[in-house]
Amino acid sequence: MPVIKVEMFSGRSDDKKRALAKAITDSFVEICGGKPTSVHVIFDDVAKSDWAVGGELCSDLYPDQPATAEK
């Protein structure tokens, strides 16, 4: 049973997560084989204030940028 964990900034809609889960599952099955029902995708939504890059919080690095790339 493959488990694929996706860590990203919080704020994406359930529709975006559904589409991503399907795309990841379909790609895994196409490349590695197996049944789609055996592929588990776990989303770990993280606040920008709980993620740091280069010793700086992402909320400080990107204060004006929304947490999501949705348009």
PDB file of C-alpha atoms in Angstrom:
ATOM      1  CA  MET A   1       0.000   0.000   0.000  1.00  0.00           C
ATOM      2  CA  PRO A   2       1.781   3.152  -1.158  1.00  0.00           C
ATOM      3  CA  VAL A   3       1.274   6.242   0.992  1.00  0.00           C
ATOM      4  CA  ILE A   4       2.050   9.585  -0.619  1.00  0.00           C
ATOM      5  CA  LYS A   5       2.260  12.595   1.692  1.00  0.00           C
ATOM      6  CA  VAL A   6       1.796  16.095   0.291  1.00  0.00           C
ATOM      7  CA  GLU A   7       2.937  18.980   2.492  1.00  0.00           C
ATOM      8  CA  MET A   8       1.858  22.442   1.365  1.00  0.00           C
ATOM      9  CA  PHE A   9       0.657  25.778   2.681  1.00  0.00           C
ATOM     10  CA  SER A  10      -2.904  25.612   3.983  1.00  0.00           C
ATOM     11  CA  GLY A  11      -5.823  27.192   2.214  1.00  0.00           C
ATOM     12  CA  ARG A  12      -6.442  25.121  -0.895  1.00  0.00           C
ATOM     13  CA  SER A  13     -10.021  24.076  -1.562  1.00  0.00           C
ATOM     14  CA  ASP A  14     -11.323  20.526  -1.355  1.00  0.00           C
ATOM     15  CA  ASP A  15     -11.852  20.640  -5.136  1.00  0.00           C
ATOM     16  CA  LYS A  16      -8.130  21.372  -5.655  1.00  0.00           C
ATOM     17  CA  LYS A  17      -7.202  18.554  -3.262  1.00  0.00           C
ATOM     18  CA  ARG A  18      -9.565  16.128  -5.035  1.00  0.00           C
ATOM     19  CA  ALA A  19      -8.006  16.967  -8.397  1.00  0.00           C
ATOM     20  CA  LEU A  20      -4.477  16.616  -7.021  1.00  0.00           C
ATOM     21  CA  ALA A  21      -5.278  13.317  -5.269  1.00  0.00           C
ATOM     22  CA  LYS A  22      -6.713  11.919  -8.509  1.00  0.00           C
ATOM     23  CA  ALA A  23      -3.735  13.090 -10.570  1.00  0.00           C
ATOM     24  CA  ILE A  24      -1.239  11.643  -8.089  1.00  0.00           C
ATOM     25  CA  THR A  25      -3.142   8.350  -7.881  1.00  0.00           C
ATOM     26  CA  ASP A  26      -3.513   8.039 -11.658  1.00  0.00           C
ATOM     27  CA  SER A  27       0.188   8.798 -12.200  1.00  0.00           C
ATOM     28  CA  PHE A  28       1.277   6.310  -9.556  1.00  0.00           C
ATOM     29  CA  VAL A  29      -0.867   3.534 -11.020  1.00  0.00           C
ATOM     30  CA  GLU A  30       0.292   4.319 -14.576  1.00  0.00           C
ATOM     31  CA  ILE A  31       3.987   4.284 -13.634  1.00  0.00           C
ATOM     32  CA  CYS A  32       4.125   1.682 -10.851  1.00  0.00           C
ATOM     33  CA  GLY A  33       1.042  -0.429 -11.487  1.00  0.00           C
ATOM     34  CA  GLY A  34      -1.450  -1.618  -8.926  1.00  0.00           C
ATOM     35  CA  LYS A  35      -4.986  -0.642  -8.076  1.00  0.00           C
ATOM     36  CA  PRO A  36      -6.058   2.961  -7.501  1.00  0.00           C
ATOM     37  CA  THR A  37      -7.786   1.878  -4.288  1.00  0.00           C
ATOM     38  CA  SER A  38      -4.420   0.864  -2.847  1.00  0.00           C
ATOM     39  CA  VAL A  39      -2.893   4.350  -3.254  1.00  0.00           C
ATOM     40  CA  HIS A  40      -3.259   6.597  -0.203  1.00  0.00           C
ATOM     41  CA  VAL A  41      -2.679  10.354  -0.489  1.00  0.00           C
ATOM     42  CA  ILE A  42      -2.345  12.343   2.735  1.00  0.00           C
ATOM     43  CA  PHE A  43      -2.513  16.137   2.702  1.00  0.00           C
ATOM     44  CA  ASP A  44      -0.664  17.952   5.458  1.00  0.00           C
ATOM     45  CA  ASP A  45      -1.715  21.596   5.341  1.00  0.00           C
ATOM     46  CA  VAL A  46       0.791  23.844   7.085  1.00  0.00           C
ATOM     47  CA  ALA A  47       0.352  27.499   8.013  1.00  0.00           C
ATOM     48  CA  LYS A  48       3.015  29.830   6.584  1.00  0.00           C
ATOM     49  CA  SER A  49       3.912  30.734  10.163  1.00  0.00           C
ATOM     50  CA  ASP A  50       4.720  27.054  10.829  1.00  0.00           C
ATOM     51  CA  TRP A  51       7.120  26.697   7.865  1.00  0.00           C
ATOM     52  CA  ALA A  52      10.597  28.198   7.660  1.00  0.00           C
ATOM     53  CA  VAL A  53      13.124  28.440   4.840  1.00  0.00           C
ATOM     54  CA  GLY A  54      16.697  29.499   5.469  1.00  0.00           C
ATOM     55  CA  GLY A  55      15.900  30.200   9.103  1.00  0.00           C
ATOM     56  CA  GLU A  56      13.051  32.600   8.326  1.00  0.00           C
ATOM     57  CA  LEU A  57       9.317  32.003   8.646  1.00  0.00           C
ATOM     58  CA  CYS A  58       7.485  31.886   5.344  1.00  0.00           C
ATOM     59  CA  SER A  59       4.938  34.296   6.807  1.00  0.00           C
ATOM     60  CA  ASP A  60       7.817  36.819   7.068  1.00  0.00           C
ATOM     61  CA  LEU A  61       9.320  35.935   3.687  1.00  0.00           C
ATOM     62  CA  TYR A  62       6.010  36.123   1.821  1.00  0.00           C
ATOM     63  CA  PRO A  63       3.722  38.362   3.913  1.00  0.00           C
ATOM     64  CA  ASP A  64       1.684  39.710   0.992  1.00  0.00           C
ATOM     65  CA  GLN A  65       1.490  36.457  -0.942  1.00  0.00           C
ATOM     66  CA  PRO A  66      -1.635  34.391  -0.321  1.00  0.00           C
ATOM     67  CA  ALA A  67      -1.085  30.902   1.066  1.00  0.00           C
ATOM     68  CA  THR A  68      -2.552  29.382  -2.092  1.00  0.00           C
ATOM     69  CA  ALA A  69      -1.873  29.774  -5.756  1.00  0.00           C
ATOM     70  CA  GLU A  70      -5.583  29.582  -6.591  1.00  0.00           C
ATOM     71  CA  LYS A  71      -6.941  32.216  -8.917  1.00  0.00           C
TER      72      LYS A  71
END
